mmCIF file of C-alpha atoms in Angstrom:
data_model
loop_
_atom_site.group_PDB
_atom_site.id
_atom_site.type_symbol
_atom_site.label_atom_id
_atom_site.label_comp_id
_atom_site.label_asym_id
_atom_site.label_seq_id
_atom_site.Cartn_x
_atom_site.Cartn_y
_atom_site.Cartn_z
ATOM 1 C CA UNK A 1 127.667 84.577 33.319
ATOM 2 C CA UNK A 2 127.991 82.848 36.663
ATOM 3 C CA UNK A 3 125.519 83.619 39.422
ATOM 4 C CA UNK A 4 126.179 82.607 43.005
ATOM 5 C CA UNK A 5 124.661 82.946 46.417
ATOM 6 C CA UNK A 6 126.670 83.395 49.604
ATOM 7 C CA UNK A 7 125.319 83.605 53.146
ATOM 8 C CA UNK A 8 127.763 85.300 55.496
ATOM 9 C CA UNK A 9 127.689 84.366 59.171
ATOM 10 C CA UNK A 10 129.845 85.347 62.119
ATOM 11 C CA UNK A 11 130.561 83.570 65.331
ATOM 12 C CA UNK A 12 128.300 84.495 68.210
ATOM 13 C CA UNK A 13 128.642 87.981 69.650
ATOM 14 C CA UNK A 14 126.275 90.063 71.780
ATOM 15 C CA UNK A 15 123.320 91.067 69.635
ATOM 16 C CA UNK A 16 123.788 94.776 70.276
ATOM 17 C CA UNK A 17 127.309 94.614 68.845
ATOM 18 C CA UNK A 18 126.684 92.341 65.872
ATOM 19 C CA UNK A 19 127.169 94.016 62.486
ATOM 20 C CA UNK A 20 124.389 94.073 59.939
ATOM 21 C CA UNK A 21 124.887 90.955 57.838
ATOM 22 C CA UNK A 22 123.982 91.199 54.151
ATOM 23 C CA UNK A 23 124.004 87.839 52.391
ATOM 24 C CA UNK A 24 124.011 88.441 48.663
ATOM 25 C CA UNK A 25 123.372 86.955 45.275
ATOM 26 C CA UNK A 26 126.286 87.915 43.072
ATOM 27 C CA UNK A 27 127.188 87.746 39.408
ATOM 28 C CA UNK A 28 130.711 86.634 38.519
ATOM 29 C CA UNK A 29 132.779 89.478 37.057
ATOM 30 C CA UNK A 30 135.735 88.513 34.833
ATOM 31 C CA UNK A 31 138.654 90.943 34.722
ATOM 32 C CA UNK A 32 137.575 93.523 32.097
ATOM 33 C CA UNK A 33 139.472 92.679 28.902
ATOM 34 C CA UNK A 34 140.310 96.292 28.085
ATOM 35 C CA UNK A 35 141.642 96.911 31.585
ATOM 36 C CA UNK A 36 143.684 93.713 31.560
ATOM 37 C CA UNK A 37 145.182 94.578 28.178
ATOM 38 C CA UNK A 38 146.196 97.952 29.610
ATOM 39 C CA UNK A 39 147.455 96.245 32.819
ATOM 40 C CA UNK A 40 145.143 98.442 34.876
ATOM 41 C CA UNK A 41 144.519 97.395 38.466
ATOM 42 C CA UNK A 42 143.205 99.140 41.560
ATOM 43 C CA UNK A 43 140.214 99.520 43.838
ATOM 44 C CA UNK A 44 136.676 100.498 42.891
ATOM 45 C CA UNK A 45 134.274 101.721 45.576
ATOM 46 C CA UNK A 46 130.653 101.796 44.469
ATOM 47 C CA UNK A 47 127.582 103.152 46.206
ATOM 48 C CA UNK A 48 124.522 101.033 45.488
ATOM 49 C CA UNK A 49 120.799 101.612 45.866
ATOM 50 C CA UNK A 50 118.416 98.716 46.486
ATOM 51 C CA UNK A 51 114.673 98.250 46.369
ATOM 52 C CA UNK A 52 112.683 96.827 49.258
ATOM 53 C CA UNK A 53 113.673 93.258 48.391
ATOM 54 C CA UNK A 54 117.426 93.985 48.324
ATOM 55 C CA UNK A 55 117.781 93.943 44.534
ATOM 56 C CA UNK A 56 120.317 96.539 43.405
ATOM 57 C CA UNK A 57 118.559 99.049 41.148
ATOM 58 C CA UNK A 58 121.237 101.736 40.953
ATOM 59 C CA UNK A 59 125.005 102.034 41.306
ATOM 60 C CA UNK A 60 127.577 104.825 41.128
ATOM 61 C CA UNK A 61 131.336 104.501 41.473
ATOM 62 C CA UNK A 62 132.958 107.069 43.771
ATOM 63 C CA UNK A 63 136.579 106.069 43.205
ATOM 64 C CA UNK A 64 138.496 103.752 40.874
ATOM 65 C CA UNK A 65 139.977 103.619 37.357
ATOM 66 C CA UNK A 66 137.371 104.201 34.653
ATOM 67 C CA UNK A 67 138.193 100.949 32.820
ATOM 68 C CA UNK A 68 137.320 99.010 35.969
ATOM 69 C CA UNK A 69 134.562 101.190 37.385
ATOM 70 C CA UNK A 70 132.365 100.915 34.292
ATOM 71 C CA UNK A 71 132.455 97.116 34.476
ATOM 72 C CA UNK A 72 131.676 97.117 38.205
ATOM 73 C CA UNK A 73 128.678 99.439 37.875
ATOM 74 C CA UNK A 74 127.193 97.250 35.129
ATOM 75 C CA UNK A 75 127.931 94.046 37.052
ATOM 76 C CA UNK A 76 126.426 94.927 40.449
ATOM 77 C CA UNK A 77 123.048 95.723 38.901
ATOM 78 C CA UNK A 78 122.622 91.954 38.727
ATOM 79 C CA UNK A 79 123.283 91.500 42.456
ATOM 80 C CA UNK A 80 120.786 91.181 45.294
ATOM 81 C CA UNK A 81 121.589 92.090 48.892
ATOM 82 C CA UNK A 82 119.632 90.982 51.903
ATOM 83 C CA UNK A 83 116.807 93.362 52.788
ATOM 84 C CA UNK A 84 118.135 96.294 54.771
ATOM 85 C CA UNK A 85 119.119 99.923 54.228
ATOM 86 C CA UNK A 86 118.348 101.154 50.721
ATOM 87 C CA UNK A 87 121.855 102.578 50.293
ATOM 88 C CA UNK A 88 125.028 100.568 50.793
ATOM 89 C CA UNK A 89 128.662 100.360 49.672
ATOM 90 C CA UNK A 90 130.640 97.644 47.897
ATOM 91 C CA UNK A 91 134.353 97.336 47.170
ATOM 92 C CA UNK A 92 135.965 95.575 44.208
ATOM 93 C CA UNK A 93 139.732 94.995 44.320
ATOM 94 C CA UNK A 94 141.357 94.182 40.984
ATOM 95 C CA UNK A 95 144.859 92.719 41.148
ATOM 96 C CA UNK A 96 147.299 91.338 38.601
ATOM 97 C CA UNK A 97 149.712 88.615 39.666
ATOM 98 C CA UNK A 98 152.954 89.506 37.954
ATOM 99 C CA UNK A 99 154.311 85.955 38.160
ATOM 100 C CA UNK A 100 154.826 84.027 34.928
ATOM 101 C CA UNK A 101 151.807 82.149 33.621
ATOM 102 C CA UNK A 102 150.729 80.612 30.339
ATOM 103 C CA UNK A 103 147.340 82.287 29.996
ATOM 104 C CA UNK A 104 146.711 85.855 31.054
ATOM 105 C CA UNK A 105 143.265 86.068 29.462
ATOM 106 C CA UNK A 106 141.479 84.498 32.432
ATOM 107 C CA UNK A 107 140.836 85.661 35.965
ATOM 108 C CA UNK A 108 139.531 84.444 39.309
ATOM 109 C CA UNK A 109 136.525 86.099 40.969
ATOM 110 C CA UNK A 110 135.778 85.607 44.643
ATOM 111 C CA UNK A 111 133.638 87.272 47.287
ATOM 112 C CA UNK A 112 136.004 87.704 50.232
ATOM 113 C CA UNK A 113 133.555 89.473 52.562
ATOM 114 C CA UNK A 114 129.936 90.563 52.301
ATOM 115 C CA UNK A 115 131.042 93.889 50.810
ATOM 116 C CA UNK A 116 134.367 92.965 49.166
ATOM 117 C CA UNK A 117 134.906 91.172 45.857
ATOM 118 C CA UNK A 118 138.409 90.385 44.566
ATOM 119 C CA UNK A 119 139.217 89.811 40.897
ATOM 120 C CA UNK A 120 142.683 88.387 40.237
ATOM 121 C CA UNK A 121 144.397 87.918 36.884
ATOM 122 C CA UNK A 122 147.953 86.984 35.994
ATOM 123 C CA UNK A 123 150.330 88.287 33.376
ATOM 124 C CA UNK A 124 152.271 86.214 30.867
ATOM 125 C CA UNK A 125 156.055 86.559 30.354
ATOM 126 C CA UNK A 126 156.953 89.631 28.350
ATOM 127 C CA UNK A 127 153.805 91.549 29.185
ATOM 128 C CA UNK A 128 154.379 95.146 30.171
ATOM 129 C CA UNK A 129 153.421 96.431 33.585
ATOM 130 C CA UNK A 130 150.577 98.881 33.956
ATOM 131 C CA UNK A 131 150.993 102.598 34.279
ATOM 132 C CA UNK A 132 150.446 104.675 37.409
ATOM 133 C CA UNK A 133 146.943 104.633 38.906
ATOM 134 C CA UNK A 134 144.495 107.317 37.829
ATOM 135 C CA UNK A 135 144.849 110.153 40.347
ATOM 136 C CA UNK A 136 144.378 108.018 43.468
ATOM 137 C CA UNK A 137 144.427 109.109 47.045
ATOM 138 C CA UNK A 138 148.053 108.525 48.025
ATOM 139 C CA UNK A 139 148.594 107.625 51.657
ATOM 140 C CA UNK A 140 151.847 109.214 52.775
ATOM 141 C CA UNK A 141 152.061 107.957 56.361
ATOM 142 C CA UNK A 142 149.943 105.456 58.305
ATOM 143 C CA UNK A 143 151.324 106.038 61.772
ATOM 144 C CA UNK A 144 151.634 103.044 64.083
ATOM 145 C CA UNK A 145 149.464 99.947 64.020
ATOM 146 C CA UNK A 146 146.398 100.312 66.250
ATOM 147 C CA UNK A 147 146.233 96.608 67.027
ATOM 148 C CA UNK A 148 143.255 94.435 66.171
ATOM 149 C CA UNK A 149 140.118 95.363 68.165
ATOM 150 C CA UNK A 150 140.070 92.859 71.013
ATOM 151 C CA UNK A 151 136.332 92.250 71.115
ATOM 152 C CA UNK A 152 136.161 91.900 67.310
ATOM 153 C CA UNK A 153 138.973 89.363 67.424
ATOM 154 C CA UNK A 154 137.276 87.305 70.127
ATOM 155 C CA UNK A 155 134.086 87.325 68.018
ATOM 156 C CA UNK A 156 136.048 86.182 64.944
ATOM 157 C CA UNK A 157 134.975 89.366 63.177
ATOM 158 C CA UNK A 158 136.554 90.388 59.890
ATOM 159 C CA UNK A 159 135.477 92.810 57.219
ATOM 160 C CA UNK A 160 136.016 95.947 55.212
ATOM 161 C CA UNK A 161 135.358 99.513 56.360
ATOM 162 C CA UNK A 162 135.025 102.289 53.774
ATOM 163 C CA UNK A 163 136.284 105.643 55.038
ATOM 164 C CA UNK A 164 135.747 109.160 53.765
ATOM 165 C CA UNK A 165 138.543 111.501 54.863
ATOM 166 C CA UNK A 166 138.881 115.240 55.355
ATOM 167 C CA UNK A 167 142.417 116.617 54.986
ATOM 168 C CA UNK A 168 144.001 119.959 55.851
ATOM 169 C CA UNK A 169 146.505 121.968 53.813
ATOM 170 C CA UNK A 170 149.440 119.990 55.193
ATOM 171 C CA UNK A 171 147.977 116.599 54.264
ATOM 172 C CA UNK A 172 146.976 115.669 57.822
ATOM 173 C CA UNK A 173 143.675 113.846 58.194
ATOM 174 C CA UNK A 174 141.392 116.061 60.274
ATOM 175 C CA UNK A 175 138.268 113.902 60.161
ATOM 176 C CA UNK A 176 137.239 110.423 59.086
ATOM 177 C CA UNK A 177 133.787 108.957 58.583
ATOM 178 C CA UNK A 178 132.844 105.296 58.169
ATOM 179 C CA UNK A 179 130.358 104.916 55.319
ATOM 180 C CA UNK A 180 129.297 101.344 56.093
ATOM 181 C CA UNK A 181 128.059 99.681 59.263
ATOM 182 C CA UNK A 182 130.650 97.504 61.033
ATOM 183 C CA UNK A 183 130.340 98.650 64.656
ATOM 184 C CA UNK A 184 133.119 96.502 66.148
ATOM 185 C CA UNK A 185 135.651 97.493 63.477
ATOM 186 C CA UNK A 186 134.749 100.972 62.241
ATOM 187 C CA UNK A 187 135.775 102.900 65.413
ATOM 188 C CA UNK A 188 139.323 101.513 65.179
ATOM 189 C CA UNK A 189 139.551 102.409 61.479
ATOM 190 C CA UNK A 190 138.250 105.934 62.101
ATOM 191 C CA UNK A 191 140.597 106.585 65.043
ATOM 192 C CA UNK A 192 143.605 105.211 63.167
ATOM 193 C CA UNK A 193 142.833 107.251 60.039
ATOM 194 C CA UNK A 194 143.056 110.460 62.059
ATOM 195 C CA UNK A 195 146.796 109.792 62.548
ATOM 196 C CA UNK A 196 147.495 109.573 58.787
ATOM 197 C CA UNK A 197 148.942 111.986 56.284
ATOM 198 C CA UNK A 198 148.231 111.995 52.566
ATOM 199 C CA UNK A 199 149.805 113.578 49.516
ATOM 200 C CA UNK A 200 147.832 116.607 48.361
ATOM 201 C CA UNK A 201 147.657 115.859 44.623
ATOM 202 C CA UNK A 202 144.018 114.797 44.742
ATOM 203 C CA UNK A 203 141.094 117.168 45.220
ATOM 204 C CA UNK A 204 137.522 116.393 46.194
ATOM 205 C CA UNK A 205 136.333 113.514 48.402
ATOM 206 C CA UNK A 206 138.991 111.111 49.600
ATOM 207 C CA UNK A 207 138.077 107.470 50.146
ATOM 208 C CA UNK A 208 140.110 104.699 51.767
ATOM 209 C CA UNK A 209 139.314 100.995 52.101
ATOM 210 C CA UNK A 210 140.359 99.556 55.473
ATOM 211 C CA UNK A 211 140.346 95.753 55.676
ATOM 212 C CA UNK A 212 140.452 93.785 58.930
ATOM 213 C CA UNK A 213 141.573 90.178 58.535
ATOM 214 C CA UNK A 214 142.242 87.215 60.821
ATOM 215 C CA UNK A 215 144.849 84.676 59.734
ATOM 216 C CA UNK A 216 144.627 81.276 61.428
ATOM 217 C CA UNK A 217 148.020 79.518 61.365
ATOM 218 C CA UNK A 218 151.079 78.757 63.472
ATOM 219 C CA UNK A 219 152.296 82.069 64.886
ATOM 220 C CA UNK A 220 152.909 84.068 68.007
ATOM 221 C CA UNK A 221 149.858 85.486 69.802
ATOM 222 C CA UNK A 222 148.958 89.153 69.242
ATOM 223 C CA UNK A 223 151.079 89.445 66.100
ATOM 224 C CA UNK A 224 149.069 92.040 64.179
ATOM 225 C CA UNK A 225 150.551 93.531 61.022
ATOM 226 C CA UNK A 226 149.628 96.663 59.094
ATOM 227 C CA UNK A 227 150.163 96.867 55.338
ATOM 228 C CA UNK A 228 149.374 99.312 52.549
ATOM 229 C CA UNK A 229 147.952 97.065 49.809
ATOM 230 C CA UNK A 230 147.598 99.878 47.286
ATOM 231 C CA UNK A 231 147.442 103.658 47.161
ATOM 232 C CA UNK A 232 144.094 103.816 48.965
ATOM 233 C CA UNK A 233 143.770 100.363 50.521
ATOM 234 C CA UNK A 234 145.010 99.387 53.998
ATOM 235 C CA UNK A 235 144.919 95.957 55.642
ATOM 236 C CA UNK A 236 145.257 95.186 59.350
ATOM 237 C CA UNK A 237 145.827 91.458 59.896
ATOM 238 C CA UNK A 238 146.006 89.514 63.129
ATOM 239 C CA UNK A 239 147.484 86.053 63.350
ATOM 240 C CA UNK A 240 145.450 83.641 65.479
ATOM 241 C CA UNK A 241 147.672 80.786 66.732
ATOM 242 C CA UNK A 242 146.484 77.258 66.019
ATOM 243 C CA UNK A 243 148.140 73.909 66.582
ATOM 244 C CA UNK A 244 150.067 72.484 63.617
ATOM 245 C CA UNK A 245 147.480 69.720 63.235
ATOM 246 C CA UNK A 246 144.670 72.280 62.821
ATOM 247 C CA UNK A 247 146.474 74.759 60.616
ATOM 248 C CA UNK A 248 145.005 74.959 57.072
#
Protein backbone atom coordinates (compact mmCIF):
# COMPACT_ATOMS: atom_id res chain seq x y z
CA UNK A 1 0.00 0.00 0.00
CA UNK A 2 1.31 3.42 -0.93
CA UNK A 3 0.04 6.48 0.90
CA UNK A 4 0.63 9.97 -0.44
CA UNK A 5 -0.24 13.53 0.34
CA UNK A 6 -0.96 16.17 -2.29
CA UNK A 7 -1.70 19.84 -1.70
CA UNK A 8 -3.52 21.41 -4.63
CA UNK A 9 -3.06 25.12 -5.27
CA UNK A 10 -4.27 27.43 -8.02
CA UNK A 11 -2.87 30.65 -9.30
CA UNK A 12 -4.29 33.76 -7.71
CA UNK A 13 -7.91 34.62 -8.47
CA UNK A 14 -10.39 36.86 -6.67
CA UNK A 15 -11.30 35.23 -3.38
CA UNK A 16 -15.02 35.25 -4.10
CA UNK A 17 -14.46 33.19 -7.25
CA UNK A 18 -11.87 30.74 -5.95
CA UNK A 19 -13.07 27.12 -5.80
CA UNK A 20 -12.98 25.19 -2.56
CA UNK A 21 -9.60 23.48 -2.50
CA UNK A 22 -9.43 20.04 -0.88
CA UNK A 23 -5.88 18.79 -0.42
CA UNK A 24 -6.00 15.09 0.31
CA UNK A 25 -4.14 12.13 1.68
CA UNK A 26 -4.63 9.28 -0.76
CA UNK A 27 -3.94 5.57 -0.89
CA UNK A 28 -2.50 4.17 -4.11
CA UNK A 29 -5.00 1.95 -5.94
CA UNK A 30 -3.57 -0.65 -8.35
CA UNK A 31 -5.77 -1.67 -11.27
CA UNK A 32 -8.06 -4.36 -9.78
CA UNK A 33 -6.70 -7.72 -10.95
CA UNK A 34 -10.12 -9.17 -11.74
CA UNK A 35 -11.09 -6.12 -13.78
CA UNK A 36 -7.79 -6.11 -15.65
CA UNK A 37 -8.13 -9.80 -16.46
CA UNK A 38 -11.58 -9.07 -17.87
CA UNK A 39 -10.22 -5.97 -19.69
CA UNK A 40 -12.80 -3.82 -17.93
CA UNK A 41 -12.26 -0.07 -18.01
CA UNK A 42 -14.46 2.95 -17.42
CA UNK A 43 -15.32 5.70 -14.97
CA UNK A 44 -16.39 5.34 -11.36
CA UNK A 45 -18.10 8.25 -9.60
CA UNK A 46 -18.26 7.88 -5.83
CA UNK A 47 -20.02 9.99 -3.23
CA UNK A 48 -18.03 10.18 -0.01
CA UNK A 49 -18.89 11.20 3.53
CA UNK A 50 -16.26 12.67 5.84
CA UNK A 51 -16.02 13.35 9.55
CA UNK A 52 -15.11 16.74 10.96
CA UNK A 53 -11.40 16.20 10.30
CA UNK A 54 -11.87 15.29 6.62
CA UNK A 55 -11.32 11.55 7.04
CA UNK A 56 -13.59 9.60 4.69
CA UNK A 57 -15.90 7.41 6.78
CA UNK A 58 -18.36 6.33 4.10
CA UNK A 59 -18.46 5.89 0.33
CA UNK A 60 -21.04 4.83 -2.26
CA UNK A 61 -20.52 4.47 -5.99
CA UNK A 62 -23.25 6.03 -8.14
CA UNK A 63 -21.95 4.90 -11.53
CA UNK A 64 -19.24 2.58 -12.85
CA UNK A 65 -18.57 -1.11 -13.58
CA UNK A 66 -18.97 -3.30 -10.50
CA UNK A 67 -15.47 -4.79 -10.81
CA UNK A 68 -14.00 -1.30 -10.52
CA UNK A 69 -16.52 0.32 -8.19
CA UNK A 70 -15.99 -2.21 -5.41
CA UNK A 71 -12.25 -1.53 -5.39
CA UNK A 72 -12.77 2.24 -5.38
CA UNK A 73 -15.22 2.19 -2.47
CA UNK A 74 -12.80 0.12 -0.38
CA UNK A 75 -9.83 2.28 -1.37
CA UNK A 76 -11.23 5.75 -0.62
CA UNK A 77 -12.04 4.80 2.97
CA UNK A 78 -8.31 5.23 3.56
CA UNK A 79 -8.29 8.79 2.17
CA UNK A 80 -8.49 12.08 4.05
CA UNK A 81 -9.80 15.29 2.50
CA UNK A 82 -9.21 18.75 3.84
CA UNK A 83 -11.86 19.83 6.34
CA UNK A 84 -14.93 21.10 4.52
CA UNK A 85 -18.39 19.88 3.54
CA UNK A 86 -19.21 16.46 4.96
CA UNK A 87 -20.34 15.16 1.56
CA UNK A 88 -18.21 15.30 -1.57
CA UNK A 89 -17.63 13.52 -4.89
CA UNK A 90 -14.59 11.78 -6.36
CA UNK A 91 -13.95 10.39 -9.84
CA UNK A 92 -11.73 7.44 -10.74
CA UNK A 93 -10.93 6.88 -14.43
CA UNK A 94 -9.60 3.44 -15.31
CA UNK A 95 -7.95 3.11 -18.72
CA UNK A 96 -6.10 0.34 -20.53
CA UNK A 97 -3.39 1.28 -23.01
CA UNK A 98 -3.84 -1.15 -25.87
CA UNK A 99 -0.27 -0.73 -27.10
CA UNK A 100 2.08 -3.70 -26.88
CA UNK A 101 3.91 -4.12 -23.59
CA UNK A 102 5.78 -6.88 -21.81
CA UNK A 103 3.95 -6.78 -18.49
CA UNK A 104 0.24 -6.12 -18.22
CA UNK A 105 0.01 -7.01 -14.53
CA UNK A 106 1.08 -3.57 -13.33
CA UNK A 107 -0.56 -0.17 -13.46
CA UNK A 108 0.13 3.50 -12.82
CA UNK A 109 -1.91 5.48 -10.28
CA UNK A 110 -1.93 9.26 -10.28
CA UNK A 111 -4.05 12.02 -8.78
CA UNK A 112 -4.70 14.35 -11.71
CA UNK A 113 -6.90 16.86 -9.86
CA UNK A 114 -8.18 17.16 -6.30
CA UNK A 115 -11.22 15.04 -7.21
CA UNK A 116 -9.88 12.92 -10.09
CA UNK A 117 -7.65 9.85 -9.88
CA UNK A 118 -6.48 8.01 -13.01
CA UNK A 119 -5.40 4.37 -13.04
CA UNK A 120 -3.68 3.24 -16.24
CA UNK A 121 -2.68 -0.28 -17.22
CA UNK A 122 -1.42 -1.72 -20.48
CA UNK A 123 -2.23 -4.91 -22.32
CA UNK A 124 0.27 -7.44 -23.63
CA UNK A 125 0.23 -8.73 -27.25
CA UNK A 126 -2.50 -11.27 -27.83
CA UNK A 127 -4.70 -10.11 -24.99
CA UNK A 128 -8.35 -9.75 -25.89
CA UNK A 129 -10.12 -6.43 -25.69
CA UNK A 130 -12.77 -5.84 -23.08
CA UNK A 131 -16.46 -6.12 -23.69
CA UNK A 132 -18.95 -3.26 -23.87
CA UNK A 133 -19.32 -1.11 -20.75
CA UNK A 134 -22.00 -2.04 -18.23
CA UNK A 135 -25.10 -0.05 -19.20
CA UNK A 136 -23.42 3.36 -19.29
CA UNK A 137 -24.95 6.67 -20.11
CA UNK A 138 -24.26 6.99 -23.83
CA UNK A 139 -23.79 10.54 -25.07
CA UNK A 140 -25.30 10.76 -28.54
CA UNK A 141 -24.49 14.38 -29.43
CA UNK A 142 -22.40 17.02 -27.66
CA UNK A 143 -23.33 20.04 -29.73
CA UNK A 144 -20.64 22.63 -30.40
CA UNK A 145 -17.70 23.42 -28.14
CA UNK A 146 -18.54 26.14 -25.61
CA UNK A 147 -14.98 27.43 -25.47
CA UNK A 148 -12.92 27.48 -22.30
CA UNK A 149 -14.29 29.91 -19.67
CA UNK A 150 -12.17 33.02 -20.11
CA UNK A 151 -11.82 33.94 -16.45
CA UNK A 152 -11.01 30.33 -15.50
CA UNK A 153 -8.33 30.23 -18.18
CA UNK A 154 -6.74 33.47 -16.99
CA UNK A 155 -6.70 32.05 -13.44
CA UNK A 156 -5.05 28.84 -14.69
CA UNK A 157 -8.05 26.90 -13.40
CA UNK A 158 -8.55 23.26 -14.32
CA UNK A 159 -10.67 20.54 -12.81
CA UNK A 160 -13.49 18.06 -13.05
CA UNK A 161 -17.21 18.81 -12.77
CA UNK A 162 -19.65 15.99 -12.02
CA UNK A 163 -23.05 16.51 -13.64
CA UNK A 164 -26.40 14.90 -12.98
CA UNK A 165 -28.68 15.09 -16.03
CA UNK A 166 -32.42 14.99 -16.60
CA UNK A 167 -33.51 13.75 -20.04
CA UNK A 168 -36.83 13.82 -21.89
CA UNK A 169 -38.40 11.08 -24.00
CA UNK A 170 -36.43 12.11 -27.08
CA UNK A 171 -33.05 11.96 -25.33
CA UNK A 172 -32.64 15.74 -25.04
CA UNK A 173 -31.09 17.00 -21.82
CA UNK A 174 -33.70 19.16 -20.09
CA UNK A 175 -31.75 19.96 -16.93
CA UNK A 176 -28.23 19.60 -15.57
CA UNK A 177 -26.94 19.99 -12.04
CA UNK A 178 -23.32 20.27 -10.89
CA UNK A 179 -22.75 18.05 -7.87
CA UNK A 180 -19.38 19.50 -6.85
CA UNK A 181 -18.21 23.04 -6.22
CA UNK A 182 -16.11 24.55 -9.04
CA UNK A 183 -17.73 27.97 -9.51
CA UNK A 184 -15.61 29.17 -12.46
CA UNK A 185 -16.09 25.94 -14.43
CA UNK A 186 -19.44 24.44 -13.42
CA UNK A 187 -21.68 27.06 -15.15
CA UNK A 188 -20.05 26.32 -18.52
CA UNK A 189 -20.45 22.56 -18.02
CA UNK A 190 -24.10 22.94 -17.01
CA UNK A 191 -24.97 25.25 -19.93
CA UNK A 192 -23.18 23.02 -22.44
CA UNK A 193 -24.85 19.86 -21.12
CA UNK A 194 -28.27 21.34 -21.87
CA UNK A 195 -27.43 21.17 -25.60
CA UNK A 196 -26.69 17.41 -25.51
CA UNK A 197 -28.67 14.36 -26.51
CA UNK A 198 -28.26 10.89 -25.06
CA UNK A 199 -29.34 7.40 -26.04
CA UNK A 200 -32.32 6.26 -23.99
CA UNK A 201 -31.11 2.76 -23.03
CA UNK A 202 -30.31 3.74 -19.45
CA UNK A 203 -32.91 4.45 -16.78
CA UNK A 204 -32.49 6.21 -13.45
CA UNK A 205 -30.00 8.98 -12.63
CA UNK A 206 -27.60 9.95 -15.38
CA UNK A 207 -24.12 11.16 -14.46
CA UNK A 208 -21.46 12.71 -16.68
CA UNK A 209 -17.88 13.70 -15.83
CA UNK A 210 -16.82 16.96 -17.48
CA UNK A 211 -13.08 17.68 -17.37
CA UNK A 212 -11.54 21.09 -18.06
CA UNK A 213 -7.84 20.98 -18.94
CA UNK A 214 -5.16 23.47 -19.95
CA UNK A 215 -2.34 22.25 -22.19
CA UNK A 216 0.80 24.41 -22.19
CA UNK A 217 2.76 23.92 -25.43
CA UNK A 218 3.45 25.47 -28.82
CA UNK A 219 0.07 26.15 -30.42
CA UNK A 220 -2.27 28.79 -31.73
CA UNK A 221 -4.09 30.93 -29.17
CA UNK A 222 -7.71 30.07 -28.31
CA UNK A 223 -7.47 26.56 -29.75
CA UNK A 224 -9.92 24.73 -27.49
CA UNK A 225 -10.90 21.17 -28.36
CA UNK A 226 -13.82 19.05 -27.18
CA UNK A 227 -13.51 15.27 -26.95
CA UNK A 228 -15.63 12.39 -25.70
CA UNK A 229 -13.15 10.31 -23.67
CA UNK A 230 -15.63 7.55 -22.91
CA UNK A 231 -19.37 6.94 -22.88
CA UNK A 232 -19.97 9.33 -19.97
CA UNK A 233 -16.77 11.37 -19.84
CA UNK A 234 -16.16 14.64 -21.73
CA UNK A 235 -12.98 16.72 -21.84
CA UNK A 236 -12.67 20.36 -22.90
CA UNK A 237 -9.01 21.29 -23.43
CA UNK A 238 -7.48 24.66 -24.19
CA UNK A 239 -3.99 25.06 -25.55
CA UNK A 240 -2.00 27.86 -23.90
CA UNK A 241 0.81 29.03 -26.23
CA UNK A 242 4.31 29.05 -24.79
CA UNK A 243 7.66 29.73 -26.40
CA UNK A 244 9.57 26.67 -27.62
CA UNK A 245 12.19 27.18 -24.91
CA UNK A 246 9.53 26.98 -22.18
CA UNK A 247 7.47 24.15 -23.58
CA UNK A 248 7.63 20.97 -21.43
